[in-house]
Coordinates of C-alpha atoms in Angstrom, one line a residue:
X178 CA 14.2 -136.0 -69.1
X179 CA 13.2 -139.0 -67.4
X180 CA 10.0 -140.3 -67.7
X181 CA 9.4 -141.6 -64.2
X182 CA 10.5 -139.4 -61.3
X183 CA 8.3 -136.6 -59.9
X184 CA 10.4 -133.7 -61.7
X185 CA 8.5 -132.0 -64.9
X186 CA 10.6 -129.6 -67.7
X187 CA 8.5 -127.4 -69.2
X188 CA 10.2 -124.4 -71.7
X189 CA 6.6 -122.7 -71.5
X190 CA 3.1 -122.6 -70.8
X191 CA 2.0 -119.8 -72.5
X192 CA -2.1 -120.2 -73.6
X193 CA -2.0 -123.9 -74.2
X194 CA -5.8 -125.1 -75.9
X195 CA -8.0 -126.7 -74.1
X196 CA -6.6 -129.9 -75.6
X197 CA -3.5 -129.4 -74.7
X198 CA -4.1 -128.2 -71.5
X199 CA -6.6 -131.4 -70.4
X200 CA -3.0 -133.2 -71.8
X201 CA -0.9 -130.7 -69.4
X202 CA -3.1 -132.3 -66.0
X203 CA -3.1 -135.7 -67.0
X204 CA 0.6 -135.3 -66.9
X205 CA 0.3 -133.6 -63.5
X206 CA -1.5 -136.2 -62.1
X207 CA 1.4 -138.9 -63.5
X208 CA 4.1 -136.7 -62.2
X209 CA 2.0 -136.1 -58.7
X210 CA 1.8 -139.9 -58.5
X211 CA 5.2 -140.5 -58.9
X212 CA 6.4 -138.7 -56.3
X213 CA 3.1 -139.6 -54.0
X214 CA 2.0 -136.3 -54.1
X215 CA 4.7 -133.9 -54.7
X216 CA 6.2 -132.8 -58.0
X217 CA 8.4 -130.3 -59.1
X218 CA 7.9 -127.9 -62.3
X219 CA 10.9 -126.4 -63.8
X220 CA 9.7 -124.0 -66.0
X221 CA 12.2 -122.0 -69.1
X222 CA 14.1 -125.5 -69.2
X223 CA 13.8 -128.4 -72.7
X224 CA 13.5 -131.5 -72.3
X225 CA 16.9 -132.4 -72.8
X226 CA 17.9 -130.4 -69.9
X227 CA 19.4 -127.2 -71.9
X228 CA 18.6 -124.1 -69.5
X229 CA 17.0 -121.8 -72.2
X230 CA 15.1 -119.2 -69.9
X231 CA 11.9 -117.4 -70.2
X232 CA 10.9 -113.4 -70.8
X233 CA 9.3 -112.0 -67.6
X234 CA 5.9 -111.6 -69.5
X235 CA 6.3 -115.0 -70.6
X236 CA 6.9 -116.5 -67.3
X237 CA 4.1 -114.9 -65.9
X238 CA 1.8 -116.0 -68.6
X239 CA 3.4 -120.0 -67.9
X240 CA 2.8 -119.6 -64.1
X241 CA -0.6 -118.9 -64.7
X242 CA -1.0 -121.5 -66.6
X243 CA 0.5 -123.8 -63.7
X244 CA -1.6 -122.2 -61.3
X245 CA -4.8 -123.3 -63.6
X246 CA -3.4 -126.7 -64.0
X247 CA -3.0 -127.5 -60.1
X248 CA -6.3 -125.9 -59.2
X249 CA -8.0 -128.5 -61.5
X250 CA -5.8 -131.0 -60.2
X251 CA -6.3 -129.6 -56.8
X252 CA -2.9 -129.1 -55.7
X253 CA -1.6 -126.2 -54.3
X254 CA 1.7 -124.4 -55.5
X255 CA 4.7 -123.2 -54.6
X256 CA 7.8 -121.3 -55.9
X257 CA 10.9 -122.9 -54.7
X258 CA 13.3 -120.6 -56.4
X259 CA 14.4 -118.3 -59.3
X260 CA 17.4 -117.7 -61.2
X261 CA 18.7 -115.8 -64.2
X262 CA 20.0 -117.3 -67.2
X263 CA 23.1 -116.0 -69.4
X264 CA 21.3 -116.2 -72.5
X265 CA 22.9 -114.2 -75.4
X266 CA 20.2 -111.7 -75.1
X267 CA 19.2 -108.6 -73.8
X268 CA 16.1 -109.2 -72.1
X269 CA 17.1 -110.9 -68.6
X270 CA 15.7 -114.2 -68.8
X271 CA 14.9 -116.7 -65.6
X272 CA 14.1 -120.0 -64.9
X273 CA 11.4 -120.9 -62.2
X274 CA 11.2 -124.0 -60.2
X275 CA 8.0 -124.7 -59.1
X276 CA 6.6 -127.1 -56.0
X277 CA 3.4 -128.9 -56.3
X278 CA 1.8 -131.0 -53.7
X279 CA -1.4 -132.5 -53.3
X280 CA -2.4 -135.0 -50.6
X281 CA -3.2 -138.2 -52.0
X282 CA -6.9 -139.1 -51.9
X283 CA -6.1 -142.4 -49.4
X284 CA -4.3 -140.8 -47.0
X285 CA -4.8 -137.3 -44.5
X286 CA -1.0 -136.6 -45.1
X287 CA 2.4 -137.1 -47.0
X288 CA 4.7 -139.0 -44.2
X289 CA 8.6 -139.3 -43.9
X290 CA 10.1 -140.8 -40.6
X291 CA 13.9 -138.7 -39.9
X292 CA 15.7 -141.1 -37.3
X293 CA 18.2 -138.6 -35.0
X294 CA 21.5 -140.0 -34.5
X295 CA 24.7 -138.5 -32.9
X296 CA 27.0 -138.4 -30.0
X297 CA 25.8 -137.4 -26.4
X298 CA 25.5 -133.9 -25.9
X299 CA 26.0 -132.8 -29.4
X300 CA 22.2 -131.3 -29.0
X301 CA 19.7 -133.4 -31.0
X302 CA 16.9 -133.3 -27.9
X303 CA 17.3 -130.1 -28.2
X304 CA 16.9 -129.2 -32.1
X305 CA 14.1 -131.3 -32.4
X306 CA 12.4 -129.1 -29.3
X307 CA 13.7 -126.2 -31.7
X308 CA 11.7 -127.5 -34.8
X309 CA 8.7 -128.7 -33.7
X310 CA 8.0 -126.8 -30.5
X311 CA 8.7 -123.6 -32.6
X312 CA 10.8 -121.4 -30.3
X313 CA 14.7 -120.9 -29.6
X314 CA 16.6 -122.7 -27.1
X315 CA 18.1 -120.5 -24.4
X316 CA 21.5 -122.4 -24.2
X317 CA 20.3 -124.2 -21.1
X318 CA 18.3 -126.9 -22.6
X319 CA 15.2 -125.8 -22.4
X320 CA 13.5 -126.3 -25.6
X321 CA 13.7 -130.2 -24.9
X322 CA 11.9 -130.8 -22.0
X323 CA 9.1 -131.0 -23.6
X324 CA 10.5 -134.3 -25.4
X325 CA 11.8 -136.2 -22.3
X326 CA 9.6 -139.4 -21.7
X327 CA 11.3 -140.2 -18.1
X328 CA 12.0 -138.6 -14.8
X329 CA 15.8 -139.5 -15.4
X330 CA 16.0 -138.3 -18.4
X331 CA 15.1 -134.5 -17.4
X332 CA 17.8 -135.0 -14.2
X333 CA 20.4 -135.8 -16.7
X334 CA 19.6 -134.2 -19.7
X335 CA 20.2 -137.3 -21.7
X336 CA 17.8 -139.2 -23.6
X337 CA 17.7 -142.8 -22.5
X338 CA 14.5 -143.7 -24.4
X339 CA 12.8 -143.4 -28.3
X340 CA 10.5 -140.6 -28.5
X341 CA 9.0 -139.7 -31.8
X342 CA 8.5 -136.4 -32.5
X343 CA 6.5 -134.7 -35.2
X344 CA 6.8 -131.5 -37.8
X345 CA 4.1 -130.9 -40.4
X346 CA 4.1 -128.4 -43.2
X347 CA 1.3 -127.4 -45.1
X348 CA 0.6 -127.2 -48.6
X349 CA 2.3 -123.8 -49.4
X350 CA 5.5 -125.4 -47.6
X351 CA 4.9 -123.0 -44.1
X352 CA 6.0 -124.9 -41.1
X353 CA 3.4 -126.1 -39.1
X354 CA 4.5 -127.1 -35.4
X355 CA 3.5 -126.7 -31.4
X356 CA 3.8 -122.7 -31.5
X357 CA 0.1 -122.1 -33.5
X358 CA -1.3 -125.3 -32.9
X359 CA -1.9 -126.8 -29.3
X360 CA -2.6 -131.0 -30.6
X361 CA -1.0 -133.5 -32.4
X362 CA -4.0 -133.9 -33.8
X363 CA -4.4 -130.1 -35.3
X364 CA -1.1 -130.4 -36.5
X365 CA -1.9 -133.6 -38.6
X366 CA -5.6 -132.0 -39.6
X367 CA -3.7 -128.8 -40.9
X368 CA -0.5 -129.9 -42.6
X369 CA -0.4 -131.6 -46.2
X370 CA 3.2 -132.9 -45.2
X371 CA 4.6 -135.1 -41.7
X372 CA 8.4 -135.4 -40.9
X373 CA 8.2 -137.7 -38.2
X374 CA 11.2 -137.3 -36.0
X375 CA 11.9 -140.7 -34.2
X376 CA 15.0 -139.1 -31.2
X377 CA 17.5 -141.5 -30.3
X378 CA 19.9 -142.1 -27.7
X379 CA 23.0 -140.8 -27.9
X380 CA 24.9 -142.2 -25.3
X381 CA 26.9 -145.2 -25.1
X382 CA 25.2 -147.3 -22.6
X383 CA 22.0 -147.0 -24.4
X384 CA 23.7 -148.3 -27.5
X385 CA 20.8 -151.2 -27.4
X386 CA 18.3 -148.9 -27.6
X387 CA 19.6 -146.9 -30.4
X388 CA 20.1 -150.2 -32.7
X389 CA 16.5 -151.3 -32.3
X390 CA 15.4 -147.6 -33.5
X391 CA 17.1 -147.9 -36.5
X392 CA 16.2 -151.6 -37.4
X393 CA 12.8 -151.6 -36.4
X394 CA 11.1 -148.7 -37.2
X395 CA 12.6 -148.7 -40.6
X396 CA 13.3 -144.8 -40.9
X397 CA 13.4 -143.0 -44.3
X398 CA 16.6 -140.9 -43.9
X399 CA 18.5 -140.0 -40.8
X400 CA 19.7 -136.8 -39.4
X401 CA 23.3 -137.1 -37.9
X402 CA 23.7 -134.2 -35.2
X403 CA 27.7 -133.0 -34.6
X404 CA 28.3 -130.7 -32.3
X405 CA 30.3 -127.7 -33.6
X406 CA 33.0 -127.2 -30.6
X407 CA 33.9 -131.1 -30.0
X408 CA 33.7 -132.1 -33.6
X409 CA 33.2 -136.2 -34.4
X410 CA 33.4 -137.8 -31.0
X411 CA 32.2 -140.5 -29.0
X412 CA 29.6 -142.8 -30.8
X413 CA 29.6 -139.9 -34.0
X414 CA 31.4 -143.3 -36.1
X415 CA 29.5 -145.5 -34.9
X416 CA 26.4 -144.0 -35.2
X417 CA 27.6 -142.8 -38.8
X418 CA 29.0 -146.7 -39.8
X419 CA 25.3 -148.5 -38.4
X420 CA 23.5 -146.0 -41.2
X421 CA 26.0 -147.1 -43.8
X422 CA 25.3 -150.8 -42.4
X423 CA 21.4 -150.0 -42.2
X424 CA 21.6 -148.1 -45.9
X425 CA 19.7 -145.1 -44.4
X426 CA 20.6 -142.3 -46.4
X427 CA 21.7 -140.0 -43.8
X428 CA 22.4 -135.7 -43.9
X429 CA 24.4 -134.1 -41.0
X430 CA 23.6 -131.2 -39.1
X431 CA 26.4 -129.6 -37.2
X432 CA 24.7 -127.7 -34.0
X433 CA 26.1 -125.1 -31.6
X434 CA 27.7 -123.0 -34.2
X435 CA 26.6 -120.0 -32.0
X436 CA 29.4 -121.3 -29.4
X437 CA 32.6 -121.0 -31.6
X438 CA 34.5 -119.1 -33.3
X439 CA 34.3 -119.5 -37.7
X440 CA 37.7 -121.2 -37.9
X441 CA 36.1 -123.8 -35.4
X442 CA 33.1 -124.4 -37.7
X443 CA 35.5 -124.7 -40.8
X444 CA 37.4 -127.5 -38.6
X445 CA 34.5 -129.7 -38.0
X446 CA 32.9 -129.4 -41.6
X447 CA 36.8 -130.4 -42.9
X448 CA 36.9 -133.1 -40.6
X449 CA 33.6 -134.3 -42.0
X450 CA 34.5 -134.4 -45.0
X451 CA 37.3 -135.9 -44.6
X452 CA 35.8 -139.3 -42.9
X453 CA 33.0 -138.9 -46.3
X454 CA 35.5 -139.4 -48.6
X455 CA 37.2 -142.0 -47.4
X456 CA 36.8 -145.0 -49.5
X457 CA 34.5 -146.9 -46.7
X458 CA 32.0 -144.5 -47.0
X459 CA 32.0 -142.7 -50.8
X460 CA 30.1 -139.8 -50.4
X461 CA 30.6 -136.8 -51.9
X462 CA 30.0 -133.9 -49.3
X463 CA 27.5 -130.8 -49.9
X464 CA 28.1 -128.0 -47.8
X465 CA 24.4 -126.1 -47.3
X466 CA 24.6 -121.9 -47.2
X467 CA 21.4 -120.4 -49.2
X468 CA 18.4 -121.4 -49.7
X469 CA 19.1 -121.9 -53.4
X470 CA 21.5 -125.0 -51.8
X471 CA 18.7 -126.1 -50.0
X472 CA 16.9 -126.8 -53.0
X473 CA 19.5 -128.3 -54.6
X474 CA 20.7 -130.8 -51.7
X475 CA 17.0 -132.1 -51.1
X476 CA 16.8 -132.9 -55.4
X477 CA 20.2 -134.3 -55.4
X478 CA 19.9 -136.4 -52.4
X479 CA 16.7 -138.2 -53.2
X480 CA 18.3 -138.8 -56.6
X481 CA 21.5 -140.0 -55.9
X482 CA 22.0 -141.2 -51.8
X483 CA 25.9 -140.9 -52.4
X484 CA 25.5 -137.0 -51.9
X485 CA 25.3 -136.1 -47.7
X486 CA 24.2 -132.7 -47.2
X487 CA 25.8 -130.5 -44.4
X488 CA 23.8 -127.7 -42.8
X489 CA 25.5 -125.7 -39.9
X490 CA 22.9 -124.1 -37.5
X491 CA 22.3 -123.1 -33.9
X492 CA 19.3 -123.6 -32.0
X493 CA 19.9 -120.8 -29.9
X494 CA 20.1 -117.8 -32.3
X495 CA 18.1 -119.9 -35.0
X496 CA 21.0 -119.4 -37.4
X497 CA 20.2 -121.3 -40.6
X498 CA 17.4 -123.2 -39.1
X499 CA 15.4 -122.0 -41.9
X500 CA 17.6 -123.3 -44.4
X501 CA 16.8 -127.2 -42.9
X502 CA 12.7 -126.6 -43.3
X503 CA 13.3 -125.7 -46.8
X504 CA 15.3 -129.0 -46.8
X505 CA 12.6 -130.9 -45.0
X506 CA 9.6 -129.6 -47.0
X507 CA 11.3 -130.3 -50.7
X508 CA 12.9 -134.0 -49.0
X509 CA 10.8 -136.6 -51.3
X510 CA 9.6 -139.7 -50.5
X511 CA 12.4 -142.7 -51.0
X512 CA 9.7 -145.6 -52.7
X513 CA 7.7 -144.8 -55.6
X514 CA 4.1 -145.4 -55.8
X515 CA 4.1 -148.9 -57.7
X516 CA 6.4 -149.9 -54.5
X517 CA 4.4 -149.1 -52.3
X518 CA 1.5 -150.2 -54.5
X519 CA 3.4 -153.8 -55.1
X520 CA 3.6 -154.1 -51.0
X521 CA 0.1 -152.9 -50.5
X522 CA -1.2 -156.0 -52.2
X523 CA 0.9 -158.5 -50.3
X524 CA -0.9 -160.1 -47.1
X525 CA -0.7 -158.3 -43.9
X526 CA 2.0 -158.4 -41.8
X527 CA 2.6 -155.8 -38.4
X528 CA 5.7 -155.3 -36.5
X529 CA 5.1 -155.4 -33.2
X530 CA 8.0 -152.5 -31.2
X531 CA 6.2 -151.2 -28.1
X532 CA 3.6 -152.4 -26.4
X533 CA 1.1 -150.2 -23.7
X534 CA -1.4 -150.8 -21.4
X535 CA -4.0 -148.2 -21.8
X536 CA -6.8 -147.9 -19.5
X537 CA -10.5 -148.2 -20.8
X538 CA -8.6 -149.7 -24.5
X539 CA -6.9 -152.6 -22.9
X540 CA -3.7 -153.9 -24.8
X541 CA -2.1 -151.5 -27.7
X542 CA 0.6 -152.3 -29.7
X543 CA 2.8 -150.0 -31.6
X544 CA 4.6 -150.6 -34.4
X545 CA 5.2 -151.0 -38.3
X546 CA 3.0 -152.6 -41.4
X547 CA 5.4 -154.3 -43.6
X548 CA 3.2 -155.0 -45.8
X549 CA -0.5 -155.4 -47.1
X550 CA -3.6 -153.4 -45.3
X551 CA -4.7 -153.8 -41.6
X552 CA -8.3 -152.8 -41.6
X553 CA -10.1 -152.2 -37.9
X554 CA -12.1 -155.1 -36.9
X555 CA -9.6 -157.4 -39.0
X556 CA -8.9 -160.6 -37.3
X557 CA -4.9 -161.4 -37.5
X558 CA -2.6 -164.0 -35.4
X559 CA -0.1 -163.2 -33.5
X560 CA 3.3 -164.6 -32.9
X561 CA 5.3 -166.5 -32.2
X562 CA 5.1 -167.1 -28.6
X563 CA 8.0 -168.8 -26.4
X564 CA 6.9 -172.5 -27.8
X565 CA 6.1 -171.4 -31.1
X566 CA 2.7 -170.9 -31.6
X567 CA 0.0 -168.1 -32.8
X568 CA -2.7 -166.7 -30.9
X569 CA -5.9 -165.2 -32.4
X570 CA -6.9 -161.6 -31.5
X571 CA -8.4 -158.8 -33.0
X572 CA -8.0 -155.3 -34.2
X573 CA -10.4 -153.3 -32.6
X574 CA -9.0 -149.4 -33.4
X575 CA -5.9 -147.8 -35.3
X576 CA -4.4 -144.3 -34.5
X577 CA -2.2 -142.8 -36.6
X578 CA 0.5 -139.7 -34.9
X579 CA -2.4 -139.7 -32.2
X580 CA -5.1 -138.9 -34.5
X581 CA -7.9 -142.3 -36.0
X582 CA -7.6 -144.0 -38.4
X583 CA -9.7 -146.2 -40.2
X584 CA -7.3 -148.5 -42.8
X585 CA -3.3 -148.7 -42.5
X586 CA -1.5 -149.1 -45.8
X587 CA 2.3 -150.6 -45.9
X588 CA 5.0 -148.6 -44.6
X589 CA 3.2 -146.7 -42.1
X590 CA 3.7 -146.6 -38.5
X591 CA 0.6 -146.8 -35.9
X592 CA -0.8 -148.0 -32.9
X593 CA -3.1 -151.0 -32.8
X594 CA -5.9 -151.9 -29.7
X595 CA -6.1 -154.7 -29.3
X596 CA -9.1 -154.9 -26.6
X597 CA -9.1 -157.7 -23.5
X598 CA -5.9 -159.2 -24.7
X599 CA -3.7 -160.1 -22.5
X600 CA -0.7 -158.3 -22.1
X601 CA 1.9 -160.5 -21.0
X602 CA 1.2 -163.0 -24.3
X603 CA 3.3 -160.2 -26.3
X604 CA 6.8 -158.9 -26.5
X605 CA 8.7 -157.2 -28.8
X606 CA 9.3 -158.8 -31.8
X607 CA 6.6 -160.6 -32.6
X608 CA 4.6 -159.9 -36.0
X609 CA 0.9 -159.5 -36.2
X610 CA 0.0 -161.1 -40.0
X611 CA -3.7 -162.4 -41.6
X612 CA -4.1 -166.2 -40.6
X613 CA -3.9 -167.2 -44.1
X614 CA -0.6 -166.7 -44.8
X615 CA 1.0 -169.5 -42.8
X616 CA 4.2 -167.6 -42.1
X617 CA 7.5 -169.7 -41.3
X618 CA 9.2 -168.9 -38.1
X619 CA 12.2 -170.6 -37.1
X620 CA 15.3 -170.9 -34.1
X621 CA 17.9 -171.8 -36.5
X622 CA 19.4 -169.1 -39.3
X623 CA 22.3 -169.0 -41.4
X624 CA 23.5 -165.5 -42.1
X625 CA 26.7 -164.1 -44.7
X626 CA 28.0 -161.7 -42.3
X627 CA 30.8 -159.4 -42.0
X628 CA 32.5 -158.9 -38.6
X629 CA 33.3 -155.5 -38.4
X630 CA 35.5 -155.3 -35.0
X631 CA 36.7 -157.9 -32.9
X632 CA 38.9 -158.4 -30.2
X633 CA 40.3 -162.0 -30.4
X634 CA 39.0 -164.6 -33.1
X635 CA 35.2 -165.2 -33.1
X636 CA 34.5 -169.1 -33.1
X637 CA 31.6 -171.5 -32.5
X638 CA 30.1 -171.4 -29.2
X639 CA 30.3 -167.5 -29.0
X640 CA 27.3 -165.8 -27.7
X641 CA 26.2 -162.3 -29.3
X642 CA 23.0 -160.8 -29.4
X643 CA 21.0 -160.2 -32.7
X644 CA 19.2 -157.6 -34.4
X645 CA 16.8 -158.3 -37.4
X646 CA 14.5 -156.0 -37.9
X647 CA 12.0 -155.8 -34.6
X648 CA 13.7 -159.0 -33.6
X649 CA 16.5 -158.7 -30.8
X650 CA 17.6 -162.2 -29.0
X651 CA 20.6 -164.0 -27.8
X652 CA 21.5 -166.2 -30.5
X653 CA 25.0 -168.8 -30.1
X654 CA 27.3 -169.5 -33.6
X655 CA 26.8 -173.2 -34.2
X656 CA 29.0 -173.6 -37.1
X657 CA 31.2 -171.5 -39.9
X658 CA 31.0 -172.6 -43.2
X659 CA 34.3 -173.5 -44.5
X660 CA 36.6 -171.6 -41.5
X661 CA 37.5 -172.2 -37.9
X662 CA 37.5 -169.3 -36.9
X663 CA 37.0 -165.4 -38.1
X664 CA 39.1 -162.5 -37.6
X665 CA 38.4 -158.9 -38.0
X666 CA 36.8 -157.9 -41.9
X667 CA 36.4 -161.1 -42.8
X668 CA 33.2 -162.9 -44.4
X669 CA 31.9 -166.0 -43.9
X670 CA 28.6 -167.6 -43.7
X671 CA 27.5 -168.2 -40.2
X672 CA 25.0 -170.9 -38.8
X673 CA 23.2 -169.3 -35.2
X674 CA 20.7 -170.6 -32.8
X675 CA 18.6 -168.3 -30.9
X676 CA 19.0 -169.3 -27.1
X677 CA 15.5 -168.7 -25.5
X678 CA 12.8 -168.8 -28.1
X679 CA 11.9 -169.1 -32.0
X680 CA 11.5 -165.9 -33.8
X681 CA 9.8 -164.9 -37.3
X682 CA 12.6 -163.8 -39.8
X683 CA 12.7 -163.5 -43.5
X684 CA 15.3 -164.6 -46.2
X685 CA 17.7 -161.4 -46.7
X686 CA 16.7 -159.1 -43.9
X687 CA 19.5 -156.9 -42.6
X688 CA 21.5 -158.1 -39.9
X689 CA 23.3 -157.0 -36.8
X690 CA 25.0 -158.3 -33.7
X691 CA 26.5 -157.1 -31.0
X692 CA 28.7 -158.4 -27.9
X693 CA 30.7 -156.3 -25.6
X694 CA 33.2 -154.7 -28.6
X695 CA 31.9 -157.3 -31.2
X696 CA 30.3 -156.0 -33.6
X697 CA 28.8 -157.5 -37.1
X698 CA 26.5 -157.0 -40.8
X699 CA 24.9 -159.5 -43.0
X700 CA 21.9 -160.5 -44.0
X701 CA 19.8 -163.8 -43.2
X702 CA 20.4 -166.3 -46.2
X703 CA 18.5 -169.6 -45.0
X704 CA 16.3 -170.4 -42.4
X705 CA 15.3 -173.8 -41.2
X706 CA 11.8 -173.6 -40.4
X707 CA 9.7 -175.5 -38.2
X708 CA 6.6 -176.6 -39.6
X709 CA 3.5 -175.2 -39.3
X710 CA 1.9 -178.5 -37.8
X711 CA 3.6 -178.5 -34.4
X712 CA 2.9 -174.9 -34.0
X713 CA -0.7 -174.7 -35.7
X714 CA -2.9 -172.0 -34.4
X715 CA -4.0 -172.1 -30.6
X716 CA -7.2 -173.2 -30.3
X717 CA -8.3 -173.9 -26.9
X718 CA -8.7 -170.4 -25.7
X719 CA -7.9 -169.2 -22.2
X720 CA -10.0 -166.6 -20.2
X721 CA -8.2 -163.6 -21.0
X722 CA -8.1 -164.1 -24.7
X723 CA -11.5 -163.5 -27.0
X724 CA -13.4 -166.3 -28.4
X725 CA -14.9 -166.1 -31.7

C-alpha cells in the first residue's frame, strides 16, 4: 500500500480504543489531504493488497466505525460499491469501498476543469446541456440552447465560441445541476464538488479557437465526444493528437447510441481502439458497462493516464448517463496537495484569456493563476504592452464560477475587476504578476520542436502562428540549428521572432504552431530577454489609469 495517494486499506474497524481510533482520524485527515479532500476506504482488504473479506456483522461494525471517524473529521461518506469475495468459507464475505469527501477548510468547493473536444456534430453542446441543465435532449438540439453565447451559434447549431459550463455534486456524491437549483451561485453554495466543463469548438474553421482552450485554460482531463453513427471523423484525430501533444489525459464518450443499431456501436468502440493502440498513442482501452466499471476507470485513470475510459451513452433516452456522474464524482484531482502547496508559495502570476467590459465594475479580466495568491485590493503590473512595458493597476474584486471571492490560490480560474482601467491597454496574453518579481519577457525564443505535418520543407523565413500557453502571435523562423531545412517528423531546435510585439514566456512551456496544414510541438528552451531597464515600470500615468 502506498503511503501517499488518497486510497486507505483497512481489513477492519471493529471497536478500535479510543487510542487507536484518535490514530484512525489523524490518518484520515493525511489521506483526505492527499487527495485534497477526497479519499477512498477499502475496507475487508491487507495492506499488501490480498482481498480477504469481511463477515456481514463485521462489516457493519467497521462501517460504523468509518462513519464515527468522518463525523469527527467532518466528512461525509459514501459507499461506492460492494462485492463478494471467494474466500474458502462458508459465510459470504464482501469487500466495501468507501468515498470520503470533505471540503477543504480554504476553499467553498473541490474544482476539476473537463475541456470538451470532438468533431462537429458529434453532440458535445448538447451532452453538456444534458448534464448540467438536468433534463434529456429531444433529438432536436434542444437541451443546448441554453449553452450558446452567440446569435450564430443558435442559427447553426455549432459552437463557434468557449463557454464554460458547470456541474457540482454534493457531498453524498448526488448530482447537483440547473434542474433543483435556479443560480450558479446555489449550485456552488450547495455542492462539496465542481466539474467545470470548458465546451469547445468543434468545427474546423474554429480550429484557432479550440487551440487556445486547451493551452490556456490549462484543463485537468478532457472529454473526447464521438458520435456513434459516423464514427472518428473530421477533426476526431486532431483533436485526439493536440491532447496527446497537450498531455491532457483525456476519456471518450461515444454519443447518439440511441440512433444505431448494436453492431454500429461495436464498430465505433473497435475502431477506437484500434487508433489507442497504435504505438503513437499507447493506451490501453477500458470499455465502461456497470457501475462497478465506473469505479474502477475513475481509480485506474487517475493512477495511471495510459488507461482511456470509454462510456457509450445517449442524451436522448439518458442511456448510461448515469454511469459518467459516477465517473465524474469518484474522478480525483491530478496534483497533490504539496504541488499545489509548492505553487501557492511562489509569487503571483495571472493569465490574462478574456477580457469584458462590465458596466458599473469597469475593466474585468478572466483568466488563470499560475501560481502564488491574488488577494483583492493587491496591487500587480500588467504586461507587456506593444513596446514592452508594465502598467500598474489594481485588483479591486475576484469572483469565482460567478459567485465572490475573497483570496485566489494557484490553479484556479476567476475573474478579476479591475476598476477605471482602461480597456484597450489589455489583450490576451498578457500576465498579471506582483511588481517584485521582475519577470523577463522577450521577442526572440528558441524552441526543440517536432513538425508533425508538412506539406513541402519548412525553412527560415516561414511564418506560422504560435501557441504558448495564453500567448498566440505571429512569430517568423530565423534560423535551424544545425539543418537547412525540416521535413515531416523531424526534430530540430528552432530560433523564432514574434512579428508584432514582445510576449512573456517561460523556459519549457508547451508549444504549438500552426500554418495553413503546418502543424508543430515543442517546448520553449531559451529565451533572449530584454532587460528590465528599457522596459522598467510606467510611471508617468495617463488619465484613464489610477494613481497611487
Amino acid at each position: 500500500q502506498a503511503e501517499d495517494g488518497n486510497i486507505e486499506y483497512k481489513l477492519k474497524l471493529v471497536n478500535p480504543s479510543q487510542y487507536r481510533f484518535e490514530h484512525l482520524v489523524t490518518q484520515m485527515k493525511w489521506r483526505l489531504q492527499e487527495g485534497r479532500g477526497e479519499a477512498v476506504y477499502q475496507i475487508g482488504v491487507e495492506d499488501n493488497g490480498l482481498l480477504v473479506g469481511l463477515s456481514e456483522e463485521e462489516m457493519r461494525a467497521s462501517l460504523k466505525t468509518l462513519r464515527r471517524m468522518a463525523e469527527k473529521v467532518g466528512a461525509d461518506i459514501t459507499v461506492l460499491r460492494e462485492r463478494e469475495v471467494d474466500y474458502d468459507s462458508d459465510v459470504p464475505r464482501k469487500i466495501t469501498e468507501v468515498l470520503v469527501r470533505k471540503v477543504p477548510d480554504n476553499q467553498q468547493f473541490l474544482d476539476l476543469r473537463v475541456a470538451v473536444l470532438g468533431n462537429v456534430d458529434s453532440g458535445k453542446s448538447t451532452l453538456l446541456g444534458v448534464l448540467t441543465q438536468g433534463e434529456l435532449d429531444n433529438g432536436r438540439g434542444r437541451a443546448r440552447l441554453n449553452l450558446f453565447r452567440h446569435l450564430h451559434e443558435i442559427q447553426s447549431g455549432r459552437t463557434s465560441s468557449i463557454s464554460f459550463e458547470i456541474l457540482g455534486f454534493n457531498s453524498k456524491g448526488e448530482v447537483v445541476n440547473y434542474s433543483d437549483s435556479r443560480t450558479a451561485e446555489e449550485i456552488c453554495e450547495s455542492s462539496s464538488k465542481m466539474i467545470t466543463f470548458i465546451d469547445l469548438a468543434g468545427h474546423h474553421k474554429y480550429l484557432k479557437t479550440t487551440i487556445f482552450g486547451l493551452t490556456s485554460y490549462c484543463p485537468d482531463f478532457a472529454m473526447l465526444v464521438v458520435s456513434a453513427n459516423t464514427g472518428i471523423a473530421g477533426t476526431t484525430r486532431e483533436h485526439l493528437g493536440l491532447a496527446m501533444a497537450l498531455k491532457v489525459p483525456f476519456f471518450i464518450v461515444i454519443s447518439k447510441v440511441d440512433l444505431c443499431s448494436k453492431a454500429t456501436v461495436e464498430r465505433t468502440v473497435k475502431q477506437l481502439e484500434r487508433i489507442l493502440k497504435q504505438p503513437g498513442c499507447n493506451k490501453l482501452p477500458l470499455l465502461v458497462n456497470s457501475d462497478d466499471d465506473a469505479v474502477t476507470a475513475a481509480q485506474q485513470f487517475a493512477q495511471s493516464p495510459n488507461i482511456t475510459p470509454i462510456f457509450t451513452l445517449s442524451s436522448v433516452s439518458g442511456e448510461n448517463l448515469d454511469l459518467l456522474k459516477v465517473f465524474l464524482n469518484i474522478l480525483p484531482p491530478l496534483t497533490n496537495s504539496k504541488e499545489q502547496e509548492e505553487l501557492m508559495q511562489q509569487l503571483t502570476e495571472f493569465q490574462v484569456d478574456e477580457i469584458y467590459t462590465v458596466p458599473e465594475v469597469g475593466t474585468v479580466v478572466g483568466g488563470t493563476l499560475s501560481s502564488g495568491i491574488c488577494r483583492e485590493g493587491e496591487n500587480l503590473v500588467v504586461g507587456p504592452t506593444d513596446d514592452g512595458k508594465f502598467l500598474r493597476l489594481k485588483v479591486c474584486s475576484i469572483q469565482r464560477n460567478r459567485s465572490a471571492c475573497r483570496v485566489l490560490r494557484a490553479g484556479q480560474a476567476a475573474t478579476l475587476a479591475l476598476g477605471p482601467f482602461d480597456r484597450s491597454l489589455l489583450r490576451k496574453g498578457m500576465v498579471m504578476v506582483s511588481p517584485e518579481m521582475n519577470p523577463t519577457i522577450c521577442s526572440v525564443f528558441e524552441a526543440e520542436i517536432v513538425l508533425l505535418f508538412h506539406a513541402t520543407t519548412f525553412r527560415k523565413g516561414f511564418q506560422v502562428t504560435v501557441h504558448v500557453g495564453n500567448v498566440r502571435q505571429t512569430a517568423i523562423v530565423e534560423k535551424i540549428h544545425g539543418k537547412d531545412k525540416l521535413r515531416t517528423g523531424e526534430k530540430a531546435v528552432v530560433r523564432f521572432r514574434f512579428i508584432k510585439h514582445p510576449e512573456y514566456l517561460k523556459v519549457g512551456a508547451k508549444l504549438l504552431f500552426r500554418e495553413g496544414v503546418t502543424k508543430g510541438i515543442g517546448h520553449v528552451t531559451d529565451l533572449q530577454a530584454i532587460t528590465t531597464k528599457e522596459n522598467g515600470l510606467e510611471e508617468s500615468l495617463g488619465p484613464g489609469q489610477l494613481s497611487f
